[in-house]
XYZ file of C-alpha atoms in Angstrom:
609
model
C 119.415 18.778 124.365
C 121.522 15.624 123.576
C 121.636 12.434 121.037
C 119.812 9.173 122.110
C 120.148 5.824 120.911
C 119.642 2.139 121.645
C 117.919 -1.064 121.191
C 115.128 -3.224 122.687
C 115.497 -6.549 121.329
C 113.267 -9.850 121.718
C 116.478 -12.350 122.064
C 119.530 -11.014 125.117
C 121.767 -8.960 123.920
C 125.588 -9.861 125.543
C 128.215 -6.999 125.870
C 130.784 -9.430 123.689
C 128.563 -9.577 120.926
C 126.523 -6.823 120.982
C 128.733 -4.044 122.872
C 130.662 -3.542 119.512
C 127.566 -1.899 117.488
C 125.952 -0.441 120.149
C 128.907 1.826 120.894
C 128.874 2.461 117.405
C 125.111 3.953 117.232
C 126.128 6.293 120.167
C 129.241 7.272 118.496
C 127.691 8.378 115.567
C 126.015 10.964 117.580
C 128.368 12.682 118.911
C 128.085 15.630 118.044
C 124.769 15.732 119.624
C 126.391 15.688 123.024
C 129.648 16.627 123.575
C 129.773 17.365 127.327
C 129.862 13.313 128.175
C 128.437 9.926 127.048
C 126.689 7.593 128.650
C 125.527 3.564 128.073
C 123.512 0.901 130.300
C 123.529 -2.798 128.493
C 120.213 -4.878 129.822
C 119.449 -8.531 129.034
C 116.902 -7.125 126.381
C 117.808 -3.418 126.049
C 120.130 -1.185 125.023
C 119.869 2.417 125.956
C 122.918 5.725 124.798
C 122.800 8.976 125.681
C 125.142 11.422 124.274
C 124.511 14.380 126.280
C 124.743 18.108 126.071
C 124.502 19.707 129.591
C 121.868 22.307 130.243
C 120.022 21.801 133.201
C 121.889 20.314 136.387
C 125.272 19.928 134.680
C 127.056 18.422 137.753
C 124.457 16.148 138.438
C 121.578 15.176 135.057
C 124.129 12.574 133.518
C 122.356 9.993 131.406
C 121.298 6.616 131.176
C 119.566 7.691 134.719
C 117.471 5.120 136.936
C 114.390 5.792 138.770
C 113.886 5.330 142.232
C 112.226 1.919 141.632
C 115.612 0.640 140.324
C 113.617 -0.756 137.616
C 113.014 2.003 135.315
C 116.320 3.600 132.750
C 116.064 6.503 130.579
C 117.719 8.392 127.834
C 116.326 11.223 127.401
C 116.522 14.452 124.650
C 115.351 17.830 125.179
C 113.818 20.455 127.910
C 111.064 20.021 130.135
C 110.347 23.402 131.184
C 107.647 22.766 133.781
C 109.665 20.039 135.792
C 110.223 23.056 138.625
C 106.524 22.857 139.188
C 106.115 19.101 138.429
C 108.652 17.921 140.780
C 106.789 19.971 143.541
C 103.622 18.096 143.078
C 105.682 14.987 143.231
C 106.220 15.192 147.154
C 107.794 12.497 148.598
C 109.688 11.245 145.410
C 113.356 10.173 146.200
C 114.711 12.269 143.891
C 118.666 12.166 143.370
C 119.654 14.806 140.822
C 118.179 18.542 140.222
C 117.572 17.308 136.231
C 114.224 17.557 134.547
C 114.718 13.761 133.259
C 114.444 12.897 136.739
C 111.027 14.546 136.841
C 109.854 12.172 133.647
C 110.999 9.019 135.690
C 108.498 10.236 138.728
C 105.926 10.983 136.907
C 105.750 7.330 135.178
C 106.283 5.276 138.736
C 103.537 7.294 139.796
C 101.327 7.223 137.173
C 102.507 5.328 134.536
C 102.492 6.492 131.028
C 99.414 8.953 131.730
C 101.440 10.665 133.963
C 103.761 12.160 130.966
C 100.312 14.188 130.443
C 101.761 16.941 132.393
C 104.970 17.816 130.188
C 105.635 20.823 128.614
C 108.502 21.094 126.722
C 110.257 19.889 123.351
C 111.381 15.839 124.104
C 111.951 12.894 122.955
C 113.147 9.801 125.023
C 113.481 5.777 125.228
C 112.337 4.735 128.416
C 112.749 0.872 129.604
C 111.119 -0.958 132.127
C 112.987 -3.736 133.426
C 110.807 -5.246 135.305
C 107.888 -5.892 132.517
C 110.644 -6.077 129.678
C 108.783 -3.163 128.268
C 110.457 -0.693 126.034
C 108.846 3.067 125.356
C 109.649 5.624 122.749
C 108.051 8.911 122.827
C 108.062 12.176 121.339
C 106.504 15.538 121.910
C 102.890 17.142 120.543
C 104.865 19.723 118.105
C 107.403 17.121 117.293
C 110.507 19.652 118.099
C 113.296 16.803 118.771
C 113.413 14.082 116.588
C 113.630 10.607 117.385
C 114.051 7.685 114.346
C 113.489 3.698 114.739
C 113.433 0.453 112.516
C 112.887 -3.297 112.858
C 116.038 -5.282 112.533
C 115.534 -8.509 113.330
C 114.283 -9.253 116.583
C 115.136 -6.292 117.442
C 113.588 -2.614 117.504
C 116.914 0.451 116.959
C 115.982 3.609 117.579
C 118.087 7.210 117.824
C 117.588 11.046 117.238
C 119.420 10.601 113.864
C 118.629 8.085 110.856
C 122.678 7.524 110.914
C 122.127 6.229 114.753
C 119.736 3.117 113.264
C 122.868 2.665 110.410
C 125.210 2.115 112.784
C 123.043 -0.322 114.162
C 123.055 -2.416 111.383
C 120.431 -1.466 108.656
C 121.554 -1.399 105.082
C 121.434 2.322 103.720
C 119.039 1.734 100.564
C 117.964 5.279 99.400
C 113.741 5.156 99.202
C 112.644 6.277 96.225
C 109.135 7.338 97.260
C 110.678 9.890 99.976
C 113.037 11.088 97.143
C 110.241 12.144 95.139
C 108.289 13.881 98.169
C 111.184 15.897 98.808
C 111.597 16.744 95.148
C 108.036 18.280 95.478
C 107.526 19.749 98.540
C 111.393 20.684 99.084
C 110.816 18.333 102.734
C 110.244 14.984 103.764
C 106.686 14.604 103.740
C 104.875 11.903 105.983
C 106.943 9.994 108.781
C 109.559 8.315 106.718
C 113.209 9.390 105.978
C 115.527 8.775 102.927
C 116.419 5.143 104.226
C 114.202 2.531 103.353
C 112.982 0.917 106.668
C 113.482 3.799 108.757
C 110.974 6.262 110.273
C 109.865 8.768 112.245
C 108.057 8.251 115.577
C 105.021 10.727 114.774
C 104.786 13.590 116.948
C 102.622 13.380 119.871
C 103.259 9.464 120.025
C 103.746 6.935 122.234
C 105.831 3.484 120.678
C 105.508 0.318 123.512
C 107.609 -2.549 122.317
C 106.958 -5.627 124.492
C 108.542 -8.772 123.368
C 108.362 -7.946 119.692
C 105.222 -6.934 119.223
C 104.505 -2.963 118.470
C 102.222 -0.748 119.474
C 101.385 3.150 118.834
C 99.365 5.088 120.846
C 98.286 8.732 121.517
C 100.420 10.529 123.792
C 98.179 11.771 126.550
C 97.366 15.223 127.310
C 96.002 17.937 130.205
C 94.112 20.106 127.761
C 93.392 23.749 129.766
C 89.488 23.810 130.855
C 89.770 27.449 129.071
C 92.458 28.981 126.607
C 94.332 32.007 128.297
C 94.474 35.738 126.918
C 97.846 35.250 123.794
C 99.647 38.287 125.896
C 99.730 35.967 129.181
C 100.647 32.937 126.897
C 103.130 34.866 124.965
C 105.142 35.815 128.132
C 104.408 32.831 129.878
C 106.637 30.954 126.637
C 109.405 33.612 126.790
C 109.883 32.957 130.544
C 109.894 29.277 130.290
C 112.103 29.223 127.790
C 114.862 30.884 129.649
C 115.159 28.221 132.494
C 118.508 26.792 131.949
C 121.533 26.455 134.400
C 124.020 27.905 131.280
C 123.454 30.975 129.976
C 120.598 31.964 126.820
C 120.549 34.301 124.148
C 118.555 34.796 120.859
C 118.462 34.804 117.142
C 117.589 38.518 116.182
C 116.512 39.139 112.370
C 114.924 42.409 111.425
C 111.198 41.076 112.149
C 108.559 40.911 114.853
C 108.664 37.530 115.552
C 112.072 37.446 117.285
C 111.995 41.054 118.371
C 109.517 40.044 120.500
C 110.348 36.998 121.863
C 114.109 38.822 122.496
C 112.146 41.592 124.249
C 109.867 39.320 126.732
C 112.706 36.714 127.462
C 115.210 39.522 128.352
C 112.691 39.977 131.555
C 113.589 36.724 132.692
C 117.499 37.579 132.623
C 120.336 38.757 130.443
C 120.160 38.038 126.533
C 122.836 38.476 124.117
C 121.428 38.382 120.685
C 122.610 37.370 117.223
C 122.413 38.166 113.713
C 123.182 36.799 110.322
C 123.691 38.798 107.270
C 123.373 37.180 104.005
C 124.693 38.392 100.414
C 125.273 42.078 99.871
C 122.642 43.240 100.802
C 123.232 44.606 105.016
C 119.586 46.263 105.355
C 118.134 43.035 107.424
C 121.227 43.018 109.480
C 120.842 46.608 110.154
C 117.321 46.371 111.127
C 118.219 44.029 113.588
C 121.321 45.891 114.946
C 118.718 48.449 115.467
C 116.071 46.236 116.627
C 118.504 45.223 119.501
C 119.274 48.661 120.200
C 115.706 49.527 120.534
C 115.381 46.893 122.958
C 118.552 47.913 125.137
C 120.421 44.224 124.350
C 123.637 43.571 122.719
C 123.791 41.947 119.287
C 126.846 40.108 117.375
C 126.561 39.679 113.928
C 127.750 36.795 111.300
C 128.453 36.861 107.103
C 127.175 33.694 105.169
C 130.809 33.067 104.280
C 131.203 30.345 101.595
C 134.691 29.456 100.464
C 134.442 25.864 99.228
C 130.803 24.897 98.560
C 131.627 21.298 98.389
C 133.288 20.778 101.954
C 129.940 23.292 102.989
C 127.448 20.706 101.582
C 128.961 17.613 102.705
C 128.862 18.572 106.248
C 125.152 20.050 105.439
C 123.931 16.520 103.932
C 126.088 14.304 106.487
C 124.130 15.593 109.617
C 120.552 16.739 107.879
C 120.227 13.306 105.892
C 118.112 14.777 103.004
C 117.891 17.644 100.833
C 117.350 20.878 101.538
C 117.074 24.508 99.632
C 116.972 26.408 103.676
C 119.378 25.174 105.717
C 122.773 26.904 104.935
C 122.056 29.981 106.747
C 120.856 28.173 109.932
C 124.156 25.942 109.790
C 126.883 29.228 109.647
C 124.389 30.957 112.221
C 124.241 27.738 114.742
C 127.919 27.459 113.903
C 128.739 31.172 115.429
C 126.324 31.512 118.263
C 127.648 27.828 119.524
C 131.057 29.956 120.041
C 128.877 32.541 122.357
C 127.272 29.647 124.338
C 124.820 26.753 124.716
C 121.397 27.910 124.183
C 119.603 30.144 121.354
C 116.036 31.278 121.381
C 114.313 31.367 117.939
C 111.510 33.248 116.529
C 110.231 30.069 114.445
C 105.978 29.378 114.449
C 104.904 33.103 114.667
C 104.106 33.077 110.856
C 103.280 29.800 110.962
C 100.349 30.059 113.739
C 99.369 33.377 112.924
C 98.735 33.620 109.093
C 102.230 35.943 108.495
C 103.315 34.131 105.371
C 102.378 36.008 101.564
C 101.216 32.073 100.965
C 98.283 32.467 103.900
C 96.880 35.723 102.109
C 97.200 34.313 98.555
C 95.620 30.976 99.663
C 92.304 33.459 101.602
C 92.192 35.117 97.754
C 91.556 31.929 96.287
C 89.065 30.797 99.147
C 87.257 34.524 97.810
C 87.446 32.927 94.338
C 86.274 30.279 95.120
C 82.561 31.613 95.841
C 83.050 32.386 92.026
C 80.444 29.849 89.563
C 82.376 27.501 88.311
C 81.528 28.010 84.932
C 83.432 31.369 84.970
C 86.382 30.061 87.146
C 86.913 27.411 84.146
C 85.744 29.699 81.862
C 88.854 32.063 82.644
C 91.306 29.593 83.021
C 91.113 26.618 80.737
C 91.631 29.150 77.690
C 94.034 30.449 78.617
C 96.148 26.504 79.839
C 95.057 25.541 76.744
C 97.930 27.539 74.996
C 100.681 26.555 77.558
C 102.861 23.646 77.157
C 101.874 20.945 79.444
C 105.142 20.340 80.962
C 105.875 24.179 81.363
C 105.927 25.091 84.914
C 105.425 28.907 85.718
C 103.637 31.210 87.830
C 101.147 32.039 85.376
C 100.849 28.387 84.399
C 100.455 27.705 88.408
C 98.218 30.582 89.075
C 95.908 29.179 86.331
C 95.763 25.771 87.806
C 94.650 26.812 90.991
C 91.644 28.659 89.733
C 90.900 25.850 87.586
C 91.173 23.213 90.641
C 89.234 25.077 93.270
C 87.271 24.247 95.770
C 90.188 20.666 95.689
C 91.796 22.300 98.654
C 94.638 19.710 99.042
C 95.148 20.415 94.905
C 95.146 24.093 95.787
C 97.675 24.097 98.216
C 99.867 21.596 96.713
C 100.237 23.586 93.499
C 100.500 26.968 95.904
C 103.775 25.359 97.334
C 105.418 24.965 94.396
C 104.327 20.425 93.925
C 104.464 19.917 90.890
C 104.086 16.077 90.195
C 102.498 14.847 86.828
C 103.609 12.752 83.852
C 104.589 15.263 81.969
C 107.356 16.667 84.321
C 108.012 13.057 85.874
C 109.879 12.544 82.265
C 111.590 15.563 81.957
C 112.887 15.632 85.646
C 113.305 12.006 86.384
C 116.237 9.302 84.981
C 115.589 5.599 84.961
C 115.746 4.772 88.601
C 112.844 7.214 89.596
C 110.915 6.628 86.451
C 110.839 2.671 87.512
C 109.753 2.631 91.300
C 106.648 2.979 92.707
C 106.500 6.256 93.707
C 103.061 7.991 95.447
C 100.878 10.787 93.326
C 102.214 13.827 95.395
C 98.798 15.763 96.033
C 97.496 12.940 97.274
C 99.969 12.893 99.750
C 98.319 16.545 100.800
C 94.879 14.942 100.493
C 95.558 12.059 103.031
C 96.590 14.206 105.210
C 94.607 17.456 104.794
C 92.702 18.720 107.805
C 89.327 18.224 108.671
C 88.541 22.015 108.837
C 85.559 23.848 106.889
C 87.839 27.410 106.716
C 90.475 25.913 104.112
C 93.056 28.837 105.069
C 92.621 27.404 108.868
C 93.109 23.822 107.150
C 96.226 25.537 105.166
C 98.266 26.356 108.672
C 97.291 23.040 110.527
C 98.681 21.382 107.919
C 101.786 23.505 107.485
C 101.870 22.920 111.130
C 101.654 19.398 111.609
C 104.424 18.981 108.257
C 106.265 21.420 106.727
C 107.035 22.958 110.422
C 107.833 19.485 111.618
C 109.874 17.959 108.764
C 110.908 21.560 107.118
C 111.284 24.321 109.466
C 111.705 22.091 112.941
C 114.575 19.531 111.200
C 116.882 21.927 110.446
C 116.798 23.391 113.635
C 117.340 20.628 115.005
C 120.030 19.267 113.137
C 121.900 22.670 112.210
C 121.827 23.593 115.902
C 123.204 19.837 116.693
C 125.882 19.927 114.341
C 127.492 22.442 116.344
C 126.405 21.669 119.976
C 124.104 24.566 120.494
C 120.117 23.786 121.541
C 117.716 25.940 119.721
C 114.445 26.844 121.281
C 111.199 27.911 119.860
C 109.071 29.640 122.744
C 106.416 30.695 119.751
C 105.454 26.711 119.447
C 104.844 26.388 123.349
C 102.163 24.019 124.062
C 99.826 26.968 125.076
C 100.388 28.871 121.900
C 99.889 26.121 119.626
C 96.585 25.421 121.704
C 95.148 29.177 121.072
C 96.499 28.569 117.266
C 93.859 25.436 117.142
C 91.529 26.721 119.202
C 91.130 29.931 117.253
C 89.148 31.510 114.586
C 91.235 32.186 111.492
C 88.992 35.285 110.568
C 90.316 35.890 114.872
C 93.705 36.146 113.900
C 93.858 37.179 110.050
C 90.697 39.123 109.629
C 90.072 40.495 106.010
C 93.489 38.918 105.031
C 95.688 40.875 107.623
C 98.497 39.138 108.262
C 99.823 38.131 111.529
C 97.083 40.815 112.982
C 96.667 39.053 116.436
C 100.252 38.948 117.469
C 101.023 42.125 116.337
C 98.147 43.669 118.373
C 99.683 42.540 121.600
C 103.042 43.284 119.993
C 102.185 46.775 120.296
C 102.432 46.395 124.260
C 106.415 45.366 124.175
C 107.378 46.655 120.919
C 108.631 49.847 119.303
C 106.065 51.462 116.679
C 109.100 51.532 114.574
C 109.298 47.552 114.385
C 105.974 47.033 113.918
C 106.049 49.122 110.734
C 108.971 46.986 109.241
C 108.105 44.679 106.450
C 108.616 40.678 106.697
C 112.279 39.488 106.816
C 114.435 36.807 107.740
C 117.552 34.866 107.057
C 117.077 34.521 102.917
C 119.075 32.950 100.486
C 119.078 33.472 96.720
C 120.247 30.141 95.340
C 120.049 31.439 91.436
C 122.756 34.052 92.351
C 124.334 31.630 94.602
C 124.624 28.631 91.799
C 126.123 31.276 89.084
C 128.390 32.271 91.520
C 130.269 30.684 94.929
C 127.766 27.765 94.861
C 128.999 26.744 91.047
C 131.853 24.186 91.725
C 129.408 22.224 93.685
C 126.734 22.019 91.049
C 128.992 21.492 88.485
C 130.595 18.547 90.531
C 127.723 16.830 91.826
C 125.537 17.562 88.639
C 128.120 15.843 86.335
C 127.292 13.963 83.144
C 129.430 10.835 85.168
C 127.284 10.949 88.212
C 123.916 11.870 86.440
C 124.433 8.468 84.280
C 125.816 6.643 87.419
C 122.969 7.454 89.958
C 120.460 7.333 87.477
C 117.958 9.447 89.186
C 117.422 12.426 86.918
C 117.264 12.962 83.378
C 121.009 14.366 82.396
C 119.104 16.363 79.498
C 116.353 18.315 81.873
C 119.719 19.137 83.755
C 122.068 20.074 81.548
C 119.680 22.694 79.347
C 119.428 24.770 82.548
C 122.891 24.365 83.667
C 124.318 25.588 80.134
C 122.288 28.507 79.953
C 122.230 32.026 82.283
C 120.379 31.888 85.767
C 117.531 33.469 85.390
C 114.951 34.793 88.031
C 112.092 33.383 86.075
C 113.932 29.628 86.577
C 113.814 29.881 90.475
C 111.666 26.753 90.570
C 114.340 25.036 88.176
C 117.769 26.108 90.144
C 115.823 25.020 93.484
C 115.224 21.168 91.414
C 118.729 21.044 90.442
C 119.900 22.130 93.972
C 118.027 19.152 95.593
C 119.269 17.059 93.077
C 122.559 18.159 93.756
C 122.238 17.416 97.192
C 120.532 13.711 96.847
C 124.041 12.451 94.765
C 125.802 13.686 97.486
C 123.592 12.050 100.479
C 123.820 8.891 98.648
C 127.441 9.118 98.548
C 128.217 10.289 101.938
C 125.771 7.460 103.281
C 126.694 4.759 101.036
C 122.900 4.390 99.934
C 122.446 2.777 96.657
């Protein structure tokens, strides 16, 4: 895992002119790599690598050359087939025991179709010399990140929107991507905050050849038939452990990462790690006993806020946008980074196996929807008709759902909390967001809503392809980054997410049982006594938090002076719910004003007006 950054650019670059910013970009990412830096200047490249050393530490340093002499790369992430790739590549002078090695082989000897045979989480910048041919690319799940812009004649990329700034792009906030984060609490789509700057799409392939731009599939060995989950399951624990530093593993109170902690700790010793948030101890407990269960030691964090504001800058600086879920992850990464290099997470088994309360609410409203519509409206436009129209509530929402079915996209969109209509617009929004040109949010869910007839199926592909990409992934990412520590997710190996797709959802949530499948073969590793345990994980109650150690920082950032300066939101909207008591029933409210909070700050920190 590491920080990349660089340039391919249609006019030469020259070390006295150019050197400057380019050393910039890669400082900027330092924290992404702090075992060594690297740089190689072409006529019409640039390429950084900030590295954090994993596999071959002696000998995987970065920008590294292929055997042609003609091909550089920077590379970010873990290729955990490149054992068994770099046998098949017989004959290859290889020079280094590193798995970016094995990505350089496989392009001389096949070209880009070659990178068909990667497994892994990556994303790397890969210039041929000899053409004058640039390549970005990033992996199926989109697990690593990887940013890039036009400026000029030339193309920046990095891992981090504050790589492409450094380069030389004006930090304008966007607007648009404001209000998709005020709504679905992520970044939807493949933009970011900055105007100009986005996300290579997962599963892409960028060429840049003299200017021009193109975007391509990246290609993939698809297995002739889909293996039993059990075999999959322990084939992504045991891949997951190659490393040449020690591994160990997030442990909350759940299945998910009881079981991944139990299969990996075949492979090799596991320490694991726990975080226990507010007073309540009961998840930390069930994972102190989880680890016991499973014979493996476990060390254990507190959330430990003492000045919110210091807490939050650091939190905006490195994940560039808003975010109600990342605190917890940052004071975790921050302690296991102390223990060692490499964590093992339990993120994607709710995700691709129906375990969230969302996935069984969302198959009771595809039941309601075999309902006539006359009685579906018949129930529910009564009863809207004597709610205020920009009132937001769970009965209010609940309503709307019934009334919208068989809209899928609408469904979902109101199910996760989007709320975007004129009504609200004017009691959430100040000028600045009230004059741009910002997108109707469930049509942001339409455009990219699955083509799948089960809509609870079509519910977790899209979950999967964005909010686990741009939600759950980023802040793994960037949390884990922050504090030099790479965070793996065995449960979104390649494999697993092909047995996800490939599934029936009535397979792997029949009648409405969550998370059925994987707890079936569960049963095989695990305890009865897990099993049995409700859902948990890492949770954070922001209306307790914002009444109490989170205060100073809303109060600061939520100011009357900085409401009428950045002239995003409407200084009334916030101030009613700031003066008054924090109350459960506000949830949706405190998580607004928490994002709000949040965007002063980024633009702030970044400069981005």
């Amino acid at each position: 895992m590491c920080g990349i950054s660089g340039a391919f650019s249609a006019s030469p670059l020259s070390s006295g002119r150019d050197g400057g910013w380019i050393d910039v970009m890669r400082q900027s990412l330092s924290h992404r790599g702090p075992d060594g830096w690297g740089r190689e200047l072409f006529e019409n490249a640039a390429l950084n690598h900030n590295r954090l050393a994993i596999i071959d530490p002696a000998g995987g340093q970065q920008p590294l050359r292929g055997a042609s002499g003609t091909n550089w790369i920077v590379f970010n992430g873990e290729i955990y087939n490149y054992r068994e790739l770099r046998q098949g590549l017989a004959g290859y002078p290889f020079r280094t025991h590193s798995d970016t090695e094995v990505i350089l082989a496989l392009f001389e000897r096949e070209g880009v179709s070659g990178w068909r045979h990667l497994r892994g989480m990556f994303a790397f910048a890969l210039w041929d010399e000899s053409s004058r041919t640039g390549y970005l690319v990033r992996d199926p799940v989109g697990i690593k990140p990887l940013f890039y812009a036009q400026h000029g004649d030339k193309l920046l990329f990095g891992s981090e929107a504050k790589a492409l700034l450094a380069g030389g792009i004006v930090p304008r906030l966007h607007e648009p991507s404001l209000h998709g984060v005020m709504n679905f609490r992520y970044l939807p789509g493949d933009g970011s905050l900055f105007s100009g700057i986005v996300q290579l799409p997962p599963g892409r392939v960028l060429t840049w050849r003299q200017d021009a731009v193109s975007l391509a599939e990246l290609p993939r060995q698809r297995p002739s038939q889909l293996e039993p989950l059990p075999d999959l399951l322990a084939e992504a624990a045991a891949r997951h452990m190659v490393a040449d530093v020690p591994v160990g593993s997030y442990l909350s109170g759940g299945v998910d990462s009881a079981l991944i902690a139990a299969l990996a700790s075949r492979e090799g010793p596991l320490a694991t790690y726990t975080l226990e948030v507010g007073d309540d101890p009961r998840e930390a407990d069930h994972a102190l006993e989880t680890a016991r269960l499973l014979g493996l030691p476990n060390q254990r964090a507190s959330l430990c806020i003492e000045d919110g504001i210091e807490l939050h800058r650091a939190m905006v600086r490195h994940l560039e946008v808003p975010k109600v879920n990342a605190l917890q992850g940052m004071q975790l990464a921050e302690f296991v980074a102390r223990q060692g290099k490499v964590a093992l997470s339990g993120l994607g088994g709710d995700e691709l196996f129906y375990g969230y309360n969302a996935h069984r609410i969302f198959w009771l409203a595809h039941l309601a929807g075999r309902l006539p519509s006359g009685l579906r409206h018949g129930l529910a436009r009564p009863l809207l008709g004597r709610l205020a129209p920009d009132a937001w509530t769970e009965p209010r929402r609940g309503l709307m759902m019934l009334e919208a079915l068989p809209d899928w996209p609408r469904v979902y969109g109101l199910l996760r909390n989007v709320w975007d209509c004129p009504e609200l617009r004017r009691q959430i929004y100040g000028e600045r967001m009230m004059d741009a040109a910002l997108p109707d949010a469930f049509t942001l869910v339409a455009e990219r809503w699955p083509r799948e007839p089960d809509p609870v199926k079509a519910m977790a592909e899209f979950e999967l392809r964005n909010k686990m990409v741009n939600d759950l992934l980023w802040n793994e990412d960037r949390m884990g980054m922050r504090a030099g520590l790479e965070i793996r997710v065995p449960l979104l190996d390649e494999g697993l997410v092909d047995y996800f797709l490939n599934a029936s959802r009535a397979g792997l949530m029949p009648l409405g049982r969550a998370k059925h499948a994987l707890r079936r073969c569960a049963r095989q590793t695990l305890p009865g006594r897990i099993l049995r345990r409700p859902k948990s994980g890492f949770q954070l109650d922001i209306v307790a938090l914002a009444q109490g150690a989170l205060r100073p920082f809303f109060d600061t950032y939520l100011s009357p002076e900085r409401i009428a300066r950045h002239r995003l939101f409407n200084g009334a909207f916030v101030g009613q719910i700031m003066a008054g008591p924090a109350r459960r029933g506000q949830r949706w409210q405190w998580f607004l004003l928490y994002l709000m909070a949040q965007a002063h700050l980024l633009m702030e920190e970044f400069d981005a007006y």
